[in-house]
Coordinates of C-alpha atoms in Angstrom, one line a residue:
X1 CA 28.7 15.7 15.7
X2 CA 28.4 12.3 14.1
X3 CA 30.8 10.3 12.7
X4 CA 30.9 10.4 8.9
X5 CA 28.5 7.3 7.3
X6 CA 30.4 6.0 3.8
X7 CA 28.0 5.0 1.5
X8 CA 28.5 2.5 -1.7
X9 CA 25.8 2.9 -4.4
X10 CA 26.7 -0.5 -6.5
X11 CA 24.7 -0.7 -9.9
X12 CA 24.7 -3.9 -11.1
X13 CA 25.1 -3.7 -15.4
X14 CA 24.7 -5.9 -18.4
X15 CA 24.7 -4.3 -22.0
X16 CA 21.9 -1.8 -20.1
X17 CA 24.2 1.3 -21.3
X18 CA 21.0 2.9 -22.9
X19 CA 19.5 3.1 -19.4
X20 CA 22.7 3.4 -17.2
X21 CA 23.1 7.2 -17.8
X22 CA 20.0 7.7 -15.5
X23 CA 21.1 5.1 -12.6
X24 CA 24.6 6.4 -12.1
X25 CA 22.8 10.2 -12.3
X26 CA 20.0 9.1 -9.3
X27 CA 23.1 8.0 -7.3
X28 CA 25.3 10.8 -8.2
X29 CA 22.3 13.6 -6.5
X30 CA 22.2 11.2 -3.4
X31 CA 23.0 13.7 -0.9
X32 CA 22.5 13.6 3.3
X33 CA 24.1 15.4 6.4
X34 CA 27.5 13.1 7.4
X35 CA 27.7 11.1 4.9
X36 CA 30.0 10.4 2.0
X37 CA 28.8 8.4 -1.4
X38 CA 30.7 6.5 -3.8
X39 CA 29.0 5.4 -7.2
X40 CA 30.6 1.9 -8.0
X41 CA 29.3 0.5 -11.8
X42 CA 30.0 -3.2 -11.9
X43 CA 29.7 -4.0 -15.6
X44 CA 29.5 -7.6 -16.3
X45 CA 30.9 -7.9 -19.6
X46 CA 28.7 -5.5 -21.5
X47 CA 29.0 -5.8 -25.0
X48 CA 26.7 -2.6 -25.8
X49 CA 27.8 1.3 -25.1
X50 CA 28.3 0.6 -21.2
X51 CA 31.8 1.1 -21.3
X52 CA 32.0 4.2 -23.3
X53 CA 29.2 5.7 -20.5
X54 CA 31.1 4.7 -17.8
X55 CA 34.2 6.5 -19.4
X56 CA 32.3 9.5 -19.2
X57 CA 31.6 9.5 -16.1
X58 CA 35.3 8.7 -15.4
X59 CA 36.2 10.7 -12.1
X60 CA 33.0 10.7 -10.7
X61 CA 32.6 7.2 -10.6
X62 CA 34.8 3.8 -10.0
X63 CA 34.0 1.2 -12.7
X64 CA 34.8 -3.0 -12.0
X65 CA 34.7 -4.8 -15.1
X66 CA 35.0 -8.3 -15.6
X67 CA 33.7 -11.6 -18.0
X68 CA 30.2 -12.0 -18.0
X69 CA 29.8 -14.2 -14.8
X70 CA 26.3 -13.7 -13.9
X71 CA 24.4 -11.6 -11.4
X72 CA 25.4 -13.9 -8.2
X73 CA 29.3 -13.2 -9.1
X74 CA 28.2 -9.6 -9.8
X75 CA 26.6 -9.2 -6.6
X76 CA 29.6 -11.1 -4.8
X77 CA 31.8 -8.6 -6.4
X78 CA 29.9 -5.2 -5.5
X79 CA 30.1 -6.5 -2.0
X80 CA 33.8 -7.4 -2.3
X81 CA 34.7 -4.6 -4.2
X82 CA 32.7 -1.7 -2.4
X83 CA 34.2 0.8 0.4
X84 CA 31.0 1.8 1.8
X85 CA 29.6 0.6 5.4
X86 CA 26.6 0.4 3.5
X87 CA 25.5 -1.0 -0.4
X88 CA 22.5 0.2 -2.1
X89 CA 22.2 -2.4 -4.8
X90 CA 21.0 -0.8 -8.1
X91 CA 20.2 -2.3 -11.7
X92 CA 21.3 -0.1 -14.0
X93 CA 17.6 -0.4 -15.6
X94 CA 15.8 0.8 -12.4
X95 CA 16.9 4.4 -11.2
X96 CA 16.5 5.8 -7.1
X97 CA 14.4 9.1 -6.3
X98 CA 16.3 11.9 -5.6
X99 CA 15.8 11.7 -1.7
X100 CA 16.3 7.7 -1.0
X101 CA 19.3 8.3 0.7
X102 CA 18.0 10.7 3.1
X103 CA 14.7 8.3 3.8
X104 CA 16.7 5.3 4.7
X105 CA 19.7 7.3 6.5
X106 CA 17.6 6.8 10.0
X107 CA 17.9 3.2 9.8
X108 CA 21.9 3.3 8.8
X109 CA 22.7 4.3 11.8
X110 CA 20.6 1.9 14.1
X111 CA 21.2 -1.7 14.7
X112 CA 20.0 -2.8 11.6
X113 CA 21.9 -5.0 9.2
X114 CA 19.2 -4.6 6.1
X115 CA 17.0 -2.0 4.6
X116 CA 14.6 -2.0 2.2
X117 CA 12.1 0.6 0.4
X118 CA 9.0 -0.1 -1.9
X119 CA 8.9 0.1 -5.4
X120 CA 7.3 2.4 -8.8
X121 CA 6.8 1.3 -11.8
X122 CA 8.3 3.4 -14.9
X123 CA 8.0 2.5 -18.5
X124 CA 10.8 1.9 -21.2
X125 CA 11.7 5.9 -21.0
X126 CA 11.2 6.2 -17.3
X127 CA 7.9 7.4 -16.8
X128 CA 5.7 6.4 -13.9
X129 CA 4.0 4.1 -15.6
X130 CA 1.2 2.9 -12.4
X131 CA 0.3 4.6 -9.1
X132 CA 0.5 1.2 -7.2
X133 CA 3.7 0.6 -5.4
X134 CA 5.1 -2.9 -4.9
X135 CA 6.7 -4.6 -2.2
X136 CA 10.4 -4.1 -1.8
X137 CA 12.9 -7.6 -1.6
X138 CA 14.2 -6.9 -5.4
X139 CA 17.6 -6.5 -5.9
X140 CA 17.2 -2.2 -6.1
X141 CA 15.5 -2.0 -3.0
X142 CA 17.8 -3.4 -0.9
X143 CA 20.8 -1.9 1.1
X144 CA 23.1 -3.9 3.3
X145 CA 25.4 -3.8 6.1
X146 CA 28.6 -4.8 3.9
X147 CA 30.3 -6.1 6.8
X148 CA 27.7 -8.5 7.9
X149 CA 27.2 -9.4 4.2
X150 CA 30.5 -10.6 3.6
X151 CA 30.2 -13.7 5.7
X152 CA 27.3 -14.7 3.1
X153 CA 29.6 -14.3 0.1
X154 CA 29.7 -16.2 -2.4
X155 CA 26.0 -15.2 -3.3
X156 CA 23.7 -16.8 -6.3
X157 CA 21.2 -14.1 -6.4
X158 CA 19.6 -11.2 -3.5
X159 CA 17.6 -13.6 -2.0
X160 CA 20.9 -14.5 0.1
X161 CA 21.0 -11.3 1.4
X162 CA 17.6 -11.8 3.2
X163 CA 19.1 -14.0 5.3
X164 CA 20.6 -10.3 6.9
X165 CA 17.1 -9.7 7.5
X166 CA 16.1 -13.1 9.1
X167 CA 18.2 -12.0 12.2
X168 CA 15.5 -10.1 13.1
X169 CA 17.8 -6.6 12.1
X170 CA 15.7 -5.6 9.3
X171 CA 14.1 -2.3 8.8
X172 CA 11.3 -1.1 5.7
X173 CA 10.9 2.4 4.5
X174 CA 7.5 2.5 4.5
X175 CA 8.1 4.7 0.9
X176 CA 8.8 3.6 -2.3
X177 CA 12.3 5.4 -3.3
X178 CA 13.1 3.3 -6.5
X179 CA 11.6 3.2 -9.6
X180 CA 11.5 -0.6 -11.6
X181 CA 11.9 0.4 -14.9
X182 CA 9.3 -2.0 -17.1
X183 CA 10.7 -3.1 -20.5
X184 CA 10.7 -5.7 -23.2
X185 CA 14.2 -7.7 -21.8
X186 CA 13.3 -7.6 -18.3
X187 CA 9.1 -9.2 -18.7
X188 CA 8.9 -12.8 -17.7
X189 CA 10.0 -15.0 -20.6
X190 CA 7.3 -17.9 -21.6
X191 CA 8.7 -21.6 -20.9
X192 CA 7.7 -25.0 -21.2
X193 CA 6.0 -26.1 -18.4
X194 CA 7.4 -26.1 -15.2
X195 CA 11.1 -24.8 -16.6
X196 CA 11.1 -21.6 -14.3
X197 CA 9.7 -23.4 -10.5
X198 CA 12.5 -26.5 -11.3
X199 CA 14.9 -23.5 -11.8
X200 CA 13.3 -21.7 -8.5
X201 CA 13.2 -25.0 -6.4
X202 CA 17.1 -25.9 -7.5
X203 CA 18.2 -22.1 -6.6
X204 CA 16.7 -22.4 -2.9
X205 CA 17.7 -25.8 -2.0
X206 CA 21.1 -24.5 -2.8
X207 CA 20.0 -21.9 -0.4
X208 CA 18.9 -24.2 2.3
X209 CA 22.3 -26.5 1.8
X210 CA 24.3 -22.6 2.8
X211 CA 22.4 -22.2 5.8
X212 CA 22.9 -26.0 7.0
X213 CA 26.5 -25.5 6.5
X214 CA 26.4 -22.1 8.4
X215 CA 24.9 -23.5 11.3
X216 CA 28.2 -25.0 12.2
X217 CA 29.8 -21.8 12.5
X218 CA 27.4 -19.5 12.4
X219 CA 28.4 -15.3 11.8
X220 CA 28.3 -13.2 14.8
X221 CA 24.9 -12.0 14.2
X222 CA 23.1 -15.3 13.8
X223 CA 22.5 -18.5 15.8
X224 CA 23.1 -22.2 15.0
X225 CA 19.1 -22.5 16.0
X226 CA 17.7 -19.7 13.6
X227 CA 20.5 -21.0 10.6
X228 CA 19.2 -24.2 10.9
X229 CA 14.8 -23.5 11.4
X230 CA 15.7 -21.0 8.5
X231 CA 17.6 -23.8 6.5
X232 CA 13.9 -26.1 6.8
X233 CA 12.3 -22.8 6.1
X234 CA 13.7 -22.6 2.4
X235 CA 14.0 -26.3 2.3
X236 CA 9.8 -26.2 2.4
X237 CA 9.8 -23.4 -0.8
X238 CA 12.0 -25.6 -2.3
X239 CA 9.6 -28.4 -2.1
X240 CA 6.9 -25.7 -2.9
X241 CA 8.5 -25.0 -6.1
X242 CA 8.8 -28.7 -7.1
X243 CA 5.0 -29.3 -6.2
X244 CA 4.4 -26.5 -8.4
X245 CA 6.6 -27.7 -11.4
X246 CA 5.2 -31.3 -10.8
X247 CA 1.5 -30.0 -11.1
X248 CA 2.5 -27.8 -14.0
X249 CA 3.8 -31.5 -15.8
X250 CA 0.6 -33.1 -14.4
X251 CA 2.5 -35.6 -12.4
X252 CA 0.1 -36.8 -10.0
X253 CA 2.1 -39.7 -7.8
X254 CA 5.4 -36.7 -7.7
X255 CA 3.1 -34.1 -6.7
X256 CA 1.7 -36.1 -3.6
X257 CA 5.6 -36.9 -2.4
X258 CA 6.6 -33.1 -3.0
X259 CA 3.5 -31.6 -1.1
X260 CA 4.5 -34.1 2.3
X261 CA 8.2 -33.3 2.1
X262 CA 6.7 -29.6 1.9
X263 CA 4.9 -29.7 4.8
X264 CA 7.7 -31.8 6.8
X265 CA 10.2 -29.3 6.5
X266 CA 7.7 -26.4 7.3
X267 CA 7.0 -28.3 10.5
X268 CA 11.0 -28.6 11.1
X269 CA 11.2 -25.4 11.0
X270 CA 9.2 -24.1 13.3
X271 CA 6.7 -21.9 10.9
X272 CA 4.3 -24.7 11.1
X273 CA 1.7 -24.9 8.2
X274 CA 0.1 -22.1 6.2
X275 CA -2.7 -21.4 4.1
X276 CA -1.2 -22.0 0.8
X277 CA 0.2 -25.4 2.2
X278 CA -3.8 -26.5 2.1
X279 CA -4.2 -24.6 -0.7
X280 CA -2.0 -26.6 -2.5
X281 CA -3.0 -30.1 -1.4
X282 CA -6.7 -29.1 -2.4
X283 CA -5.2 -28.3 -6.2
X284 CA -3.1 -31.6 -6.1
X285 CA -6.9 -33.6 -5.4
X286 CA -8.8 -31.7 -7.5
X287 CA -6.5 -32.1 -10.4
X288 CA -5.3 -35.1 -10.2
X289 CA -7.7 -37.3 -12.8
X290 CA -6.1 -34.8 -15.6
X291 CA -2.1 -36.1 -14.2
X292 CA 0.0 -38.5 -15.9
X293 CA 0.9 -41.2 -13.3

């Protein structure tokens, strides 16, 4: 007999009530041989009907509310706050299908320290919306080893829970098992130019500076060598992101000094240079009589 597997399904919520009856209900069905679930609704500050829901559910589900602190303290908290060995991240938009649980319960109980499935697309009332399937990485696809993601806490975003998978302990259902719910407040917002890649680039330098300052002391399942090629790693998409916000601005002479410190720290860290690395040098020539200098 195996020992019992406790499960945390955290769904992360922000004045989503109208959509949050149908997340906590995909987690509630979650059902598999051994293991125990817990449905844990983080509501950050909803102002909407979230609470009321949440009340109704009272009993079947633990509810953490706090101020409206963003999705990194959100995150930060599910992983804080949840008593599973394992957290299935959820946005209380998106919803899981009724046998997620059972696809990734193979990999639980391996070595692994993340998981990750594929994604639908449903529309504003839930129905699948395209046939396609997307590549997992969003925050509803992923499920972590909470113990290993602690020593990454405090998080900005998900993407600091990839660095679970860089260890080489990552696993992909080769299913999609969640469904990304498409509506009007989640579709990429129009901005000036170059407002979204400066916000990108600033986000994964941050990301970079962690991993420098982890390769010091580095957690039990990572080495000072792989914190440190990783830290160049997102050091170059940093750079990546500012070349892209500086050719969005048509700033020539910046674009030229982003795209070498680009390639630098993609040589520092091992990866050497890609495709898109050339890619991006060609657009930086062919464009540059249109830049501002």
């Amino acid at each position: 007999m195996q020992d019992v597997l406790n499960i945390t399904f955290a769904i992360i919520c922000y004045n989503y009530g109208r959509y949050l009856r149908r997340a906590i209900e995909s987690c509630l069905i979650q059902k598999a041989p051994d293991v125990e679930t817990e449905v844990l609704v983080l509501d950050d500050g909803s102002t909407d009907e979230t609470p009321a829901i949440c009340t109704k559910y009272q009993g079947r589900i633990r509810t953490s509310r706090s101020e409206n602190l963003g999705l990194g303290a959100t995150l930060t908290r599910a992983v804080q706050e949840s008593r599973g060995e394992w957290v299935f991240f959820l946005d209380a938009d998106d919803y899981f299908a009724p046998a997620k649980l059972e696809a990734f319960l193979p990999y639980l109980r391996s070595e692994f320290l993340l998981v990750n499935d594929r994604m639908h697309f449903a529309d504003q009332k839930g129905r699948l919306c395209a046939s396609i399937t997307a590549e997992g990485g969003a925050t509803s696809t992923l499920a972590i080893h909470r113990r290993s993601a602690r020593s990454l806490l405090p998080v900005e975003n998900e993407h600091y829970f990839h660095i679970l998978g860089c260890s080489g302990k990552k696993a992909e259902v080769p299913r999609a098992c969640t469904f990304h719910r498409i509506h009007d407040t989640n579709l990429s917002k129009q901005h000036s130019p170059g407002v979204r890649n400066a916000y990108l680039a600033s986000l994964t330098h941050r990301l970079a500076d962690r991993l420098e300052s982890m390769s010091s002391s580095p957690p039990e399942w990572f080495s000072s060598k792989a914190c440190k090629s990783l830290a160049w790693h997102y050091r170059s998409q940093a750079w990546y992101y500012e070349l892209a916000t500086a050719l969005e601005c048509k700033l020539f002479t910046r674009a030229c000094g982003r795209w070498l410190r680009m390639v630098t720290a993609a040589n520092r860290s091992g990866k050497g240079l890609k495709k898109i690395h050339w890619e991006m040098l060609i657009k930086t020539i062919l464009m540059r009589d249109d830049f501002r200098r």
